[in-house]
PDB file of C-alpha atoms in Angstrom:
ATOM      1  CA  MET A   1       5.908  67.534 -26.553  1.00  0.00           C
ATOM      2  CA  VAL A   2       8.460  64.718 -26.705  1.00  0.00           C
ATOM      3  CA  MET A   3       5.669  62.197 -27.122  1.00  0.00           C
ATOM      4  CA  VAL A   4       4.019  64.012 -30.032  1.00  0.00           C
ATOM      5  CA  LEU A   5       7.249  64.629 -31.934  1.00  0.00           C
ATOM      6  CA  SER A   6       8.013  60.936 -31.463  1.00  0.00           C
ATOM      7  CA  VAL A   7       4.596  60.080 -32.924  1.00  0.00           C
ATOM      8  CA  TYR A   8       5.553  61.929 -36.123  1.00  0.00           C
ATOM      9  CA  TRP A   9       8.930  60.206 -36.078  1.00  0.00           C
ATOM     10  CA  ASP A  10       7.132  56.887 -35.626  1.00  0.00           C
ATOM     11  CA  ALA A  11       4.940  57.531 -38.688  1.00  0.00           C
ATOM     12  CA  TRP A  12       8.040  58.400 -40.721  1.00  0.00           C
ATOM     13  CA  TRP A  13       9.861  55.299 -39.424  1.00  0.00           C
ATOM     14  CA  HIS A  14       7.031  52.908 -40.293  1.00  0.00           C
ATOM     15  CA  GLU A  15       7.016  54.213 -43.859  1.00  0.00           C
ATOM     16  CA  ALA A  16      10.758  54.636 -44.447  1.00  0.00           C
ATOM     17  CA  VAL A  17      12.131  51.719 -42.400  1.00  0.00           C
ATOM     18  CA  GLY A  18       9.270  49.469 -41.323  1.00  0.00           C
ATOM     19  CA  ARG A  19       8.202  48.076 -37.980  1.00  0.00           C
ATOM     20  CA  GLU A  20      10.631  45.327 -37.164  1.00  0.00           C
ATOM     21  CA  SER A  21       9.664  45.205 -33.472  1.00  0.00           C
ATOM     22  CA  PHE A  22       7.946  47.139 -30.720  1.00  0.00           C
ATOM     23  CA  TRP A  23      11.311  48.425 -29.449  1.00  0.00           C
ATOM     24  CA  ILE A  24      12.056  50.785 -32.325  1.00  0.00           C
ATOM     25  CA  PRO A  25      13.549  54.212 -31.428  1.00  0.00           C
ATOM     26  CA  PRO A  26      10.341  56.232 -32.051  1.00  0.00           C
ATOM     27  CA  HIS A  27       8.399  53.974 -29.679  1.00  0.00           C
ATOM     28  CA  LEU A  28      11.087  54.482 -27.053  1.00  0.00           C
ATOM     29  CA  GLY A  29      10.777  58.235 -27.609  1.00  0.00           C
ATOM     30  CA  ILE A  30       7.007  58.099 -27.101  1.00  0.00           C
ATOM     31  CA  TYR A  31       7.320  56.209 -23.841  1.00  0.00           C
ATOM     32  CA  ALA A  32      10.260  58.323 -22.647  1.00  0.00           C
ATOM     33  CA  GLY A  33       8.017  61.356 -23.043  1.00  0.00           C
ATOM     34  CA  LEU A  34       5.242  59.493 -21.253  1.00  0.00           C
ATOM     35  CA  PHE A  35       7.414  58.712 -18.227  1.00  0.00           C
ATOM     36  CA  ILE A  36       8.773  62.277 -18.083  1.00  0.00           C
ATOM     37  CA  SER A  37       5.218  63.612 -18.173  1.00  0.00           C
ATOM     38  CA  LEU A  38       3.952  61.184 -15.539  1.00  0.00           C
ATOM     39  CA  GLY A  39       6.932  61.998 -13.349  1.00  0.00           C
ATOM     40  CA  GLY A  40       5.976  65.674 -13.468  1.00  0.00           C
ATOM     41  CA  PHE A  41       2.379  64.840 -12.597  1.00  0.00           C
ATOM     42  CA  LEU A  42       3.468  62.779  -9.582  1.00  0.00           C
ATOM     43  CA  LEU A  43       5.647  65.650  -8.358  1.00  0.00           C
ATOM     44  CA  LEU A  44       2.663  67.990  -8.611  1.00  0.00           C
ATOM     45  CA  PHE A  45       0.479  65.381  -6.915  1.00  0.00           C
ATOM     46  CA  ARG A  46       2.880  65.438  -3.974  1.00  0.00           C
ATOM     47  CA  LEU A  47       3.157  69.237  -4.060  1.00  0.00           C
ATOM     48  CA  TYR A  48      -0.613  69.778  -3.965  1.00  0.00           C
ATOM     49  CA  ARG A  49      -0.969  67.154  -1.215  1.00  0.00           C
ATOM     50  CA  MET A  50      -3.774  65.236  -2.906  1.00  0.00           C
ATOM     51  CA  LYS A  51      -5.689  68.451  -3.830  1.00  0.00           C
ATOM     52  CA  VAL A  52      -4.724  68.256  -7.479  1.00  0.00           C
ATOM     53  CA  PRO A  53      -6.434  70.878  -9.693  1.00  0.00           C
ATOM     54  CA  ARG A  54      -9.252  69.581 -11.882  1.00  0.00           C
ATOM     55  CA  ALA A  55      -7.346  70.412 -15.082  1.00  0.00           C
ATOM     56  CA  LEU A  56      -4.545  68.043 -14.087  1.00  0.00           C
ATOM     57  CA  TRP A  57      -7.044  65.244 -13.505  1.00  0.00           C
ATOM     58  CA  VAL A  58      -8.204  65.850 -17.079  1.00  0.00           C
ATOM     59  CA  TYR A  59      -4.566  65.409 -18.118  1.00  0.00           C
ATOM     60  CA  ALA A  60      -4.295  62.223 -16.035  1.00  0.00           C
ATOM     61  CA  THR A  61      -7.434  60.822 -17.687  1.00  0.00           C
ATOM     62  CA  GLY A  62      -6.034  61.518 -21.136  1.00  0.00           C
ATOM     63  CA  ILE A  63      -2.612  60.076 -20.409  1.00  0.00           C
ATOM     64  CA  THR A  64      -4.249  56.946 -18.968  1.00  0.00           C
ATOM     65  CA  GLY A  65      -6.091  56.598 -22.280  1.00  0.00           C
ATOM     66  CA  VAL A  66      -2.771  56.885 -24.128  1.00  0.00           C
ATOM     67  CA  VAL A  67      -1.268  54.065 -22.049  1.00  0.00           C
ATOM     68  CA  VAL A  68      -4.306  51.825 -22.531  1.00  0.00           C
ATOM     69  CA  SER A  69      -4.413  52.558 -26.272  1.00  0.00           C
ATOM     70  CA  GLY A  70      -0.692  51.843 -26.601  1.00  0.00           C
ATOM     71  CA  TYR A  71      -1.045  48.447 -24.969  1.00  0.00           C
ATOM     72  CA  ALA A  72      -4.200  47.690 -26.980  1.00  0.00           C
ATOM     73  CA  ASP A  73      -2.368  48.686 -30.175  1.00  0.00           C
ATOM     74  CA  GLU A  74       0.305  46.070 -29.562  1.00  0.00           C
ATOM     75  CA  LEU A  75      -2.391  43.430 -28.985  1.00  0.00           C
ATOM     76  CA  TRP A  76      -4.159  44.638 -32.142  1.00  0.00           C
ATOM     77  CA  HIS A  77      -0.984  44.166 -34.206  1.00  0.00           C
ATOM     78  CA  GLN A  78      -0.466  40.699 -32.783  1.00  0.00           C
ATOM     79  CA  GLN A  79      -4.025  39.728 -33.697  1.00  0.00           C
ATOM     80  CA  PHE A  80      -4.493  41.490 -37.069  1.00  0.00           C
ATOM     81  CA  GLY A  81      -0.974  42.395 -38.158  1.00  0.00           C
ATOM     82  CA  VAL A  82       0.552  45.810 -38.831  1.00  0.00           C
ATOM     83  CA  GLU A  83      -1.532  48.164 -40.956  1.00  0.00           C
ATOM     84  CA  LYS A  84      -0.159  48.925 -44.391  1.00  0.00           C
ATOM     85  CA  ILE A  85       1.234  52.441 -44.723  1.00  0.00           C
ATOM     86  CA  GLY A  86      -0.994  54.684 -46.809  1.00  0.00           C
ATOM     87  CA  THR A  87      -4.223  52.937 -45.866  1.00  0.00           C
ATOM     88  CA  LEU A  88      -7.015  54.502 -43.856  1.00  0.00           C
ATOM     89  CA  GLU A  89      -6.509  51.887 -41.140  1.00  0.00           C
ATOM     90  CA  SER A  90      -2.962  53.117 -40.537  1.00  0.00           C
ATOM     91  CA  ILE A  91      -4.466  56.346 -39.140  1.00  0.00           C
ATOM     92  CA  TRP A  92      -8.017  55.500 -38.129  1.00  0.00           C
ATOM     93  CA  SER A  93      -7.567  52.088 -36.551  1.00  0.00           C
ATOM     94  CA  PRO A  94      -9.469  51.982 -33.211  1.00  0.00           C
ATOM     95  CA  THR A  95      -6.296  51.959 -31.150  1.00  0.00           C
ATOM     96  CA  HIS A  96      -4.651  54.803 -33.108  1.00  0.00           C
ATOM     97  CA  VAL A  97      -7.766  56.971 -32.825  1.00  0.00           C
ATOM     98  CA  GLY A  98      -7.955  56.158 -29.132  1.00  0.00           C
ATOM     99  CA  ALA A  99      -4.339  57.206 -28.602  1.00  0.00           C
ATOM    100  CA  LEU A 100      -4.729  60.451 -30.611  1.00  0.00           C
ATOM    101  CA  VAL A 101      -7.965  61.470 -28.881  1.00  0.00           C
ATOM    102  CA  SER A 102      -6.549  60.589 -25.454  1.00  0.00           C
ATOM    103  CA  GLY A 103      -3.416  62.600 -26.207  1.00  0.00           C
ATOM    104  CA  ALA A 104      -5.597  65.561 -27.198  1.00  0.00           C
ATOM    105  CA  VAL A 105      -7.500  65.255 -23.893  1.00  0.00           C
ATOM    106  CA  ALA A 106      -4.198  65.239 -21.981  1.00  0.00           C
ATOM    107  CA  ALA A 107      -3.057  68.328 -23.899  1.00  0.00           C
ATOM    108  CA  VAL A 108      -6.308  70.149 -23.090  1.00  0.00           C
ATOM    109  CA  GLY A 109      -5.753  69.386 -19.408  1.00  0.00           C
ATOM    110  CA  ILE A 110      -2.237  70.817 -19.506  1.00  0.00           C
ATOM    111  CA  ILE A 111      -3.431  73.865 -21.461  1.00  0.00           C
ATOM    112  CA  SER A 112      -6.202  74.521 -18.925  1.00  0.00           C
ATOM    113  CA  HIS A 113      -3.744  74.316 -16.034  1.00  0.00           C
ATOM    114  CA  LEU A 114      -1.106  76.486 -17.708  1.00  0.00           C
ATOM    115  CA  SER A 115      -3.668  79.125 -18.704  1.00  0.00           C
ATOM    116  CA  LEU A 116      -4.346  79.721 -15.004  1.00  0.00           C
ATOM    117  CA  LEU A 117      -0.662  79.815 -14.066  1.00  0.00           C
ATOM    118  CA  SER A 118       0.665  81.887 -16.967  1.00  0.00           C
ATOM    119  CA  LYS A 119      -0.970  85.223 -16.129  1.00  0.00           C
ATOM    120  CA  GLY A 120       1.916  87.656 -15.823  1.00  0.00           C
ATOM    121  CA  ASP A 121       4.543  84.962 -16.464  1.00  0.00           C
ATOM    122  CA  GLY A 122       6.076  85.303 -19.924  1.00  0.00           C
ATOM    123  CA  ARG A 123       7.976  82.005 -19.680  1.00  0.00           C
ATOM    124  CA  LEU A 124       4.809  80.002 -19.057  1.00  0.00           C
ATOM    125  CA  ARG A 125       3.097  81.765 -21.979  1.00  0.00           C
ATOM    126  CA  TRP A 126       5.802  80.313 -24.251  1.00  0.00           C
ATOM    127  CA  LEU A 127       5.149  76.872 -22.771  1.00  0.00           C
ATOM    128  CA  LEU A 128       1.394  77.343 -23.182  1.00  0.00           C
ATOM    129  CA  ALA A 129       1.880  78.171 -26.862  1.00  0.00           C
ATOM    130  CA  GLY A 130       4.042  75.064 -27.242  1.00  0.00           C
ATOM    131  CA  GLU A 131       1.340  72.894 -25.681  1.00  0.00           C
ATOM    132  CA  PHE A 132      -1.187  74.295 -28.144  1.00  0.00           C
ATOM    133  CA  GLY A 133       1.289  73.113 -30.784  1.00  0.00           C
ATOM    134  CA  VAL A 134       0.930  69.613 -29.321  1.00  0.00           C
ATOM    135  CA  LEU A 135      -2.868  69.798 -29.524  1.00  0.00           C
ATOM    136  CA  VAL A 136      -2.812  71.092 -33.110  1.00  0.00           C
ATOM    137  CA  SER A 137      -0.359  68.368 -34.144  1.00  0.00           C
ATOM    138  CA  LEU A 138      -2.506  65.571 -32.721  1.00  0.00           C
ATOM    139  CA  VAL A 139      -5.639  66.917 -34.396  1.00  0.00           C
ATOM    140  CA  THR A 140      -3.732  67.378 -37.675  1.00  0.00           C
ATOM    141  CA  VAL A 141      -2.867  63.674 -37.742  1.00  0.00           C
ATOM    142  CA  LEU A 142      -6.421  62.733 -36.758  1.00  0.00           C
ATOM    143  CA  LEU A 143      -7.932  64.836 -39.582  1.00  0.00           C
ATOM    144  CA  LEU A 144      -5.387  63.778 -42.196  1.00  0.00           C
ATOM    145  CA  PRO A 145      -7.776  61.471 -44.107  1.00  0.00           C
ATOM    146  CA  LEU A 146     -10.129  64.409 -44.700  1.00  0.00           C
ATOM    147  CA  GLY A 147      -7.548  66.507 -46.556  1.00  0.00           C
ATOM    148  CA  PRO A 148      -7.732  66.567 -50.380  1.00  0.00           C
ATOM    149  CA  GLU A 149      -3.935  66.281 -50.714  1.00  0.00           C
ATOM    150  CA  THR A 150      -4.005  62.734 -49.308  1.00  0.00           C
ATOM    151  CA  PRO A 151      -5.016  59.507 -51.085  1.00  0.00           C
ATOM    152  CA  PHE A 152      -8.084  59.174 -48.845  1.00  0.00           C
ATOM    153  CA  ARG A 153     -10.010  62.349 -49.776  1.00  0.00           C
ATOM    154  CA  LEU A 154     -13.016  61.287 -47.745  1.00  0.00           C
ATOM    155  CA  LEU A 155     -14.733  64.659 -48.263  1.00  0.00           C
ATOM    156  CA  GLY A 156     -13.179  65.561 -51.611  1.00  0.00           C
ATOM    157  CA  VAL A 157     -12.141  69.188 -52.090  1.00  0.00           C
ATOM    158  CA  TRP A 158     -14.517  70.204 -49.283  1.00  0.00           C
ATOM    159  CA  GLY A 159     -12.236  68.588 -46.762  1.00  0.00           C
ATOM    160  CA  ALA A 160      -9.796  71.475 -47.228  1.00  0.00           C
ATOM    161  CA  PRO A 161     -11.942  74.239 -45.648  1.00  0.00           C
ATOM    162  CA  LEU A 162     -13.074  71.920 -42.851  1.00  0.00           C
ATOM    163  CA  VAL A 163      -9.504  71.007 -41.915  1.00  0.00           C
ATOM    164  CA  ALA A 164      -8.346  74.617 -42.375  1.00  0.00           C
ATOM    165  CA  PHE A 165     -11.069  75.885 -40.050  1.00  0.00           C
ATOM    166  CA  ALA A 166     -10.428  73.274 -37.345  1.00  0.00           C
ATOM    167  CA  ILE A 167      -6.648  73.697 -37.339  1.00  0.00           C
ATOM    168  CA  LEU A 168      -6.590  77.496 -37.659  1.00  0.00           C
ATOM    169  CA  ALA A 169      -9.276  77.947 -34.997  1.00  0.00           C
ATOM    170  CA  MET A 170      -7.070  76.069 -32.523  1.00  0.00           C
ATOM    171  CA  ARG A 171      -4.002  78.065 -33.545  1.00  0.00           C
ATOM    172  CA  PHE A 172      -5.818  81.387 -33.212  1.00  0.00           C
ATOM    173  CA  PHE A 173      -7.411  80.449 -29.905  1.00  0.00           C
ATOM    174  CA  GLY A 174      -3.967  79.387 -28.717  1.00  0.00           C
ATOM    175  CA  SER A 175      -2.691  82.845 -29.606  1.00  0.00           C
ATOM    176  CA  ALA A 176      -5.584  84.506 -27.776  1.00  0.00           C
ATOM    177  CA  VAL A 177      -5.246  82.347 -24.650  1.00  0.00           C
ATOM    178  CA  SER A 178      -1.463  82.518 -24.309  1.00  0.00           C
ATOM    179  CA  GLU A 179      -1.217  86.230 -25.283  1.00  0.00           C
ATOM    180  CA  ASN A 180       2.309  85.443 -26.385  1.00  0.00           C
ATOM    181  CA  PRO A 181       3.219  87.933 -29.163  1.00  0.00           C
ATOM    182  CA  TRP A 182       4.697  85.063 -31.212  1.00  0.00           C
ATOM    183  CA  ALA A 183       2.206  82.368 -30.245  1.00  0.00           C
ATOM    184  CA  LEU A 184       1.085  81.593 -33.804  1.00  0.00           C
ATOM    185  CA  SER A 185       4.696  81.106 -34.890  1.00  0.00           C
ATOM    186  CA  VAL A 186       5.460  78.844 -31.912  1.00  0.00           C
ATOM    187  CA  ILE A 187       2.312  76.734 -32.345  1.00  0.00           C
ATOM    188  CA  THR A 188       2.752  76.376 -36.097  1.00  0.00           C
ATOM    189  CA  GLY A 189       6.513  75.864 -35.860  1.00  0.00           C
ATOM    190  CA  PHE A 190       5.969  72.908 -33.534  1.00  0.00           C
ATOM    191  CA  ASN A 191       3.267  71.525 -35.818  1.00  0.00           C
ATOM    192  CA  TRP A 192       5.414  71.906 -38.937  1.00  0.00           C
ATOM    193  CA  THR A 193       8.380  70.230 -37.310  1.00  0.00           C
ATOM    194  CA  GLY A 194       6.280  67.070 -37.398  1.00  0.00           C
ATOM    195  CA  ASN A 195       4.729  67.803 -40.789  1.00  0.00           C
ATOM    196  CA  SER A 196       8.121  68.254 -42.414  1.00  0.00           C
ATOM    197  CA  VAL A 197       9.259  64.892 -41.031  1.00  0.00           C
ATOM    198  CA  LEU A 198       6.277  63.192 -42.679  1.00  0.00           C
ATOM    199  CA  LEU A 199       6.621  65.109 -45.959  1.00  0.00           C
ATOM    200  CA  SER A 200      10.324  64.244 -46.194  1.00  0.00           C
ATOM    201  CA  ASN A 201       9.262  60.758 -47.270  1.00  0.00           C
ATOM    202  CA  HIS A 202       7.447  62.186 -50.295  1.00  0.00           C
ATOM    203  CA  ALA A 203       8.839  65.579 -51.309  1.00  0.00           C
ATOM    204  CA  PRO A 204      12.321  66.248 -52.736  1.00  0.00           C
ATOM    205  CA  PRO A 205      14.455  68.648 -50.635  1.00  0.00           C
ATOM    206  CA  LEU A 206      13.756  71.810 -52.667  1.00  0.00           C
ATOM    207  CA  LEU A 207       9.993  71.229 -52.673  1.00  0.00           C
ATOM    208  CA  LEU A 208      10.086  70.395 -48.962  1.00  0.00           C
ATOM    209  CA  VAL A 209      11.746  73.750 -48.252  1.00  0.00           C
ATOM    210  CA  GLY A 210       9.015  75.482 -50.264  1.00  0.00           C
ATOM    211  CA  LEU A 211       6.236  73.669 -48.397  1.00  0.00           C
ATOM    212  CA  VAL A 212       7.765  74.468 -45.014  1.00  0.00           C
ATOM    213  CA  ALA A 213       8.111  78.139 -46.014  1.00  0.00           C
ATOM    214  CA  VAL A 214       4.435  78.225 -47.037  1.00  0.00           C
ATOM    215  CA  GLY A 215       3.609  76.723 -43.644  1.00  0.00           C
ATOM    216  CA  LEU A 216       5.708  79.151 -41.571  1.00  0.00           C
ATOM    217  CA  VAL A 217       5.367  82.508 -43.355  1.00  0.00           C
ATOM    218  CA  PRO A 218       1.594  82.967 -42.707  1.00  0.00           C
ATOM    219  CA  PRO A 219       1.831  82.592 -38.883  1.00  0.00           C
ATOM    220  CA  PHE A 220       4.784  85.004 -38.785  1.00  0.00           C
ATOM    221  CA  LEU A 221       2.777  87.609 -40.729  1.00  0.00           C
ATOM    222  CA  GLY A 222      -0.269  86.801 -38.589  1.00  0.00           C
ATOM    223  CA  ASP A 223       1.687  87.489 -35.400  1.00  0.00           C
ATOM    224  CA  LEU A 224       2.809  90.852 -36.777  1.00  0.00           C
ATOM    225  CA  ILE A 225      -0.791  91.779 -37.648  1.00  0.00           C
ATOM    226  CA  ILE A 226      -2.131  90.708 -34.250  1.00  0.00           C
ATOM    227  CA  GLN A 227       0.646  92.492 -32.346  1.00  0.00           C
ATOM    228  CA  ARG A 228      -0.267  95.753 -34.054  1.00  0.00           C
ATOM    229  CA  GLY A 229      -3.961  95.230 -33.383  1.00  0.00           C
ATOM    230  CA  ARG A 230      -4.076  93.706 -29.899  1.00  0.00           C
ATOM    231  CA  ARG A 231      -6.362  96.415 -28.497  1.00  0.00           C
ATOM    232  CA  LEU A 232      -9.968  96.139 -27.409  1.00  0.00           C
ATOM    233  CA  LYS A 233     -11.430  97.883 -30.464  1.00  0.00           C
ATOM    234  CA  THR A 234      -9.146  96.345 -33.057  1.00  0.00           C
ATOM    235  CA  VAL A 235      -8.240  92.840 -31.847  1.00  0.00           C
ATOM    236  CA  ARG A 236     -11.123  91.102 -33.637  1.00  0.00           C
ATOM    237  CA  ASN A 237     -10.286  92.748 -36.957  1.00  0.00           C
ATOM    238  CA  ALA A 238      -6.620  91.855 -36.441  1.00  0.00           C
ATOM    239  CA  TYR A 239      -7.459  88.163 -36.169  1.00  0.00           C
ATOM    240  CA  VAL A 240      -9.762  88.415 -39.209  1.00  0.00           C
ATOM    241  CA  PHE A 241      -6.994  89.957 -41.327  1.00  0.00           C
ATOM    242  CA  ALA A 242      -4.522  87.371 -40.011  1.00  0.00           C
ATOM    243  CA  GLY A 243      -6.949  84.636 -41.084  1.00  0.00           C
ATOM    244  CA  LEU A 244      -7.421  86.243 -44.490  1.00  0.00           C
ATOM    245  CA  GLU A 245      -3.706  86.450 -45.303  1.00  0.00           C
ATOM    246  CA  TRP A 246      -3.145  82.936 -43.943  1.00  0.00           C
ATOM    247  CA  GLY A 247      -5.952  81.426 -45.996  1.00  0.00           C
ATOM    248  CA  MET A 248      -4.912  83.235 -49.169  1.00  0.00           C
ATOM    249  CA  ILE A 249      -1.238  82.239 -48.918  1.00  0.00           C
ATOM    250  CA  PHE A 250      -1.893  78.658 -47.864  1.00  0.00           C
ATOM    251  CA  GLY A 251      -4.698  78.090 -50.347  1.00  0.00           C
ATOM    252  CA  ALA A 252      -2.771  79.659 -53.214  1.00  0.00           C
ATOM    253  CA  PHE A 253       0.540  77.883 -52.627  1.00  0.00           C
ATOM    254  CA  PHE A 254       0.377  74.791 -50.380  1.00  0.00           C
ATOM    255  CA  TYR A 255      -2.089  72.712 -52.383  1.00  0.00           C
ATOM    256  CA  PRO A 256      -0.613  73.603 -55.811  1.00  0.00           C
ATOM    257  CA  LEU A 257       2.890  72.808 -54.493  1.00  0.00           C
ATOM    258  CA  SER A 258       1.826  69.507 -52.940  1.00  0.00           C
ATOM    259  CA  ASN A 259      -0.329  68.583 -55.953  1.00  0.00           C
ATOM    260  CA  GLY A 260       0.792  65.308 -57.498  1.00  0.00           C
ATOM    261  CA  LEU A 261       3.002  64.189 -54.605  1.00  0.00           C
ATOM    262  CA  SER A 262       3.212  60.418 -54.389  1.00  0.00           C
ATOM    263  CA  PHE A 263       1.508  58.944 -51.334  1.00  0.00           C
ATOM    264  CA  ALA A 264       1.225  55.196 -50.775  1.00  0.00           C
ATOM    265  CA  GLY A 265       2.793  54.479 -54.124  1.00  0.00           C
ATOM    266  CA  GLY A 266       0.475  56.615 -56.246  1.00  0.00           C
ATOM    267  CA  SER A 267       0.087  60.191 -57.470  1.00  0.00           C
ATOM    268  CA  TYR A 268      -3.121  62.072 -56.731  1.00  0.00           C
ATOM    269  CA  VAL A 269      -3.483  65.104 -58.976  1.00  0.00           C
ATOM    270  CA  LEU A 270      -6.029  67.882 -58.413  1.00  0.00           C
ATOM    271  CA  ASP A 271      -7.383  69.749 -61.430  1.00  0.00           C
ATOM    272  CA  ALA A 272      -7.356  73.545 -61.734  1.00  0.00           C
ATOM    273  CA  THR A 273     -11.023  73.891 -60.761  1.00  0.00           C
ATOM    274  CA  SER A 274     -10.509  71.848 -57.607  1.00  0.00           C
ATOM    275  CA  LEU A 275      -7.464  73.929 -56.674  1.00  0.00           C
ATOM    276  CA  ALA A 276      -9.471  77.134 -57.151  1.00  0.00           C
ATOM    277  CA  ILE A 277     -12.315  75.837 -54.961  1.00  0.00           C
ATOM    278  CA  ILE A 278      -9.828  74.769 -52.298  1.00  0.00           C
ATOM    279  CA  GLY A 279      -8.103  78.163 -52.351  1.00  0.00           C
ATOM    280  CA  VAL A 280     -11.323  80.184 -52.019  1.00  0.00           C
ATOM    281  CA  THR A 281     -13.033  77.978 -49.429  1.00  0.00           C
ATOM    282  CA  SER A 282      -9.840  77.691 -47.335  1.00  0.00           C
ATOM    283  CA  ALA A 283      -9.556  81.499 -47.249  1.00  0.00           C
ATOM    284  CA  VAL A 284     -13.205  81.819 -46.156  1.00  0.00           C
ATOM    285  CA  ALA A 285     -12.721  79.164 -43.456  1.00  0.00           C
ATOM    286  CA  SER A 286      -9.559  80.909 -42.229  1.00  0.00           C
ATOM    287  CA  VAL A 287     -11.361  84.258 -41.971  1.00  0.00           C
ATOM    288  CA  LEU A 288     -14.169  82.598 -39.983  1.00  0.00           C
ATOM    289  CA  ALA A 289     -11.636  81.008 -37.610  1.00  0.00           C
ATOM    290  CA  GLY A 290      -9.963  84.395 -37.129  1.00  0.00           C
ATOM    291  CA  PHE A 291     -13.309  86.110 -36.519  1.00  0.00           C
ATOM    292  CA  LEU A 292     -14.329  83.624 -33.817  1.00  0.00           C
ATOM    293  CA  ALA A 293     -10.953  83.721 -32.056  1.00  0.00           C
ATOM    294  CA  GLY A 294     -10.785  87.522 -32.327  1.00  0.00           C
ATOM    295  CA  SER A 295     -14.294  87.911 -30.901  1.00  0.00           C
ATOM    296  CA  LYS A 296     -13.395  85.669 -27.977  1.00  0.00           C
ATOM    297  CA  SER A 297     -10.156  87.565 -27.397  1.00  0.00           C
ATOM    298  CA  GLN A 298     -12.140  90.811 -27.368  1.00  0.00           C
ATOM    299  CA  GLN A 299     -14.520  89.384 -24.745  1.00  0.00           C
ATOM    300  CA  TRP A 300     -11.627  88.258 -22.550  1.00  0.00           C
ATOM    301  CA  MET A 301      -9.946  91.674 -22.797  1.00  0.00           C
ATOM    302  CA  LEU A 302     -13.191  93.440 -21.854  1.00  0.00           C
ATOM    303  CA  ALA A 303     -13.741  91.080 -18.912  1.00  0.00           C
ATOM    304  CA  ARG A 304     -10.227  91.794 -17.586  1.00  0.00           C
ATOM    305  CA  MET A 305     -10.763  95.531 -17.935  1.00  0.00           C
ATOM    306  CA  LEU A 306     -13.997  95.298 -15.947  1.00  0.00           C
ATOM    307  CA  VAL A 307     -12.253  93.317 -13.203  1.00  0.00           C
ATOM    308  CA  VAL A 308      -9.490  95.934 -12.996  1.00  0.00           C
ATOM    309  CA  ALA A 309     -12.085  98.711 -12.900  1.00  0.00           C
ATOM    310  CA  ARG A 310     -13.916  97.064  -9.985  1.00  0.00           C
ATOM    311  CA  VAL A 311     -10.663  96.698  -8.056  1.00  0.00           C
ATOM    312  CA  GLU A 312      -9.486 100.261  -8.665  1.00  0.00           C
ATOM    313  CA  VAL A 313     -12.805 102.040  -8.055  1.00  0.00           C
ATOM    314  CA  PRO A 314     -14.005 101.870  -4.416  1.00  0.00           C
ATOM    315  CA  ALA A 315     -17.540 100.641  -3.821  1.00  0.00           C
ATOM    316  CA  GLY A 316     -20.038 103.517  -3.787  1.00  0.00           C
ATOM    317  CA  ALA A 317     -17.625 105.931  -5.488  1.00  0.00           C
ATOM    318  CA  ARG A 318     -19.021 108.135  -8.255  1.00  0.00           C
ATOM    319  CA  VAL A 319     -17.484 107.411 -11.674  1.00  0.00           C
TER     320      VAL A 319
END
């Protein structure tokens, strides 16, 4: 978590201050988080006496990729210079993509391990939701060039539903896996902590508050909807309705509010037709993400009920 928040800080620093050396505070934050994380892994390695769970080896593979990508990134800058802020290379350079993908792999490893440990432990469910926030944040940065609110717009207005589906699917699945009643709010709150840092370079304070509110209100409402519907027969519909309200609010307010913000020294304005397409397609994508996560949650709930039934009913007993 420290590493990912430092990555957002690093992006803000490069744009607002520059990159005067490798030893800038955000870089120190990234590597402080790295050493904390590796220290925890080594403690677990000793605790498990070499029989480390497979999920933690996935984490170790990902974190190794982060280290290699970080060193390669420094060599890349020495050879080709520092990428200009606002260019595609500043996000999708080989070393940056390697670091983001490796970080996502490490997060998946931690999520897999925590999902096994968190059954019946409310504190670990909070941590599991937070780690999904890490995964969503990394993927958000990786998909940034596809969004229509950026200067890249690689897929035009159709990037909006694709990004909405990918990000919301992870948030909803995080809610279903962690079973934390406020998982969506935790995941999105972590993600928007980083987003607000990046947007602070472009949006005036009042607009920034509005954008953050648009980002945080939908998950709060979604959590309320899911809490009321977290039953076998209604959980899928609850996630669908949560996706519908999320897509409608985000599509109707985020893109119009962020329309015309200056990125990389220029303004990129969407016309009314584009905004309407984005709003409708984002809502459809959000409903689809909710449907898939709700269906999976329903399957998991049914599987647990069957396991409990087998335990409670003696073999050969008439039911």
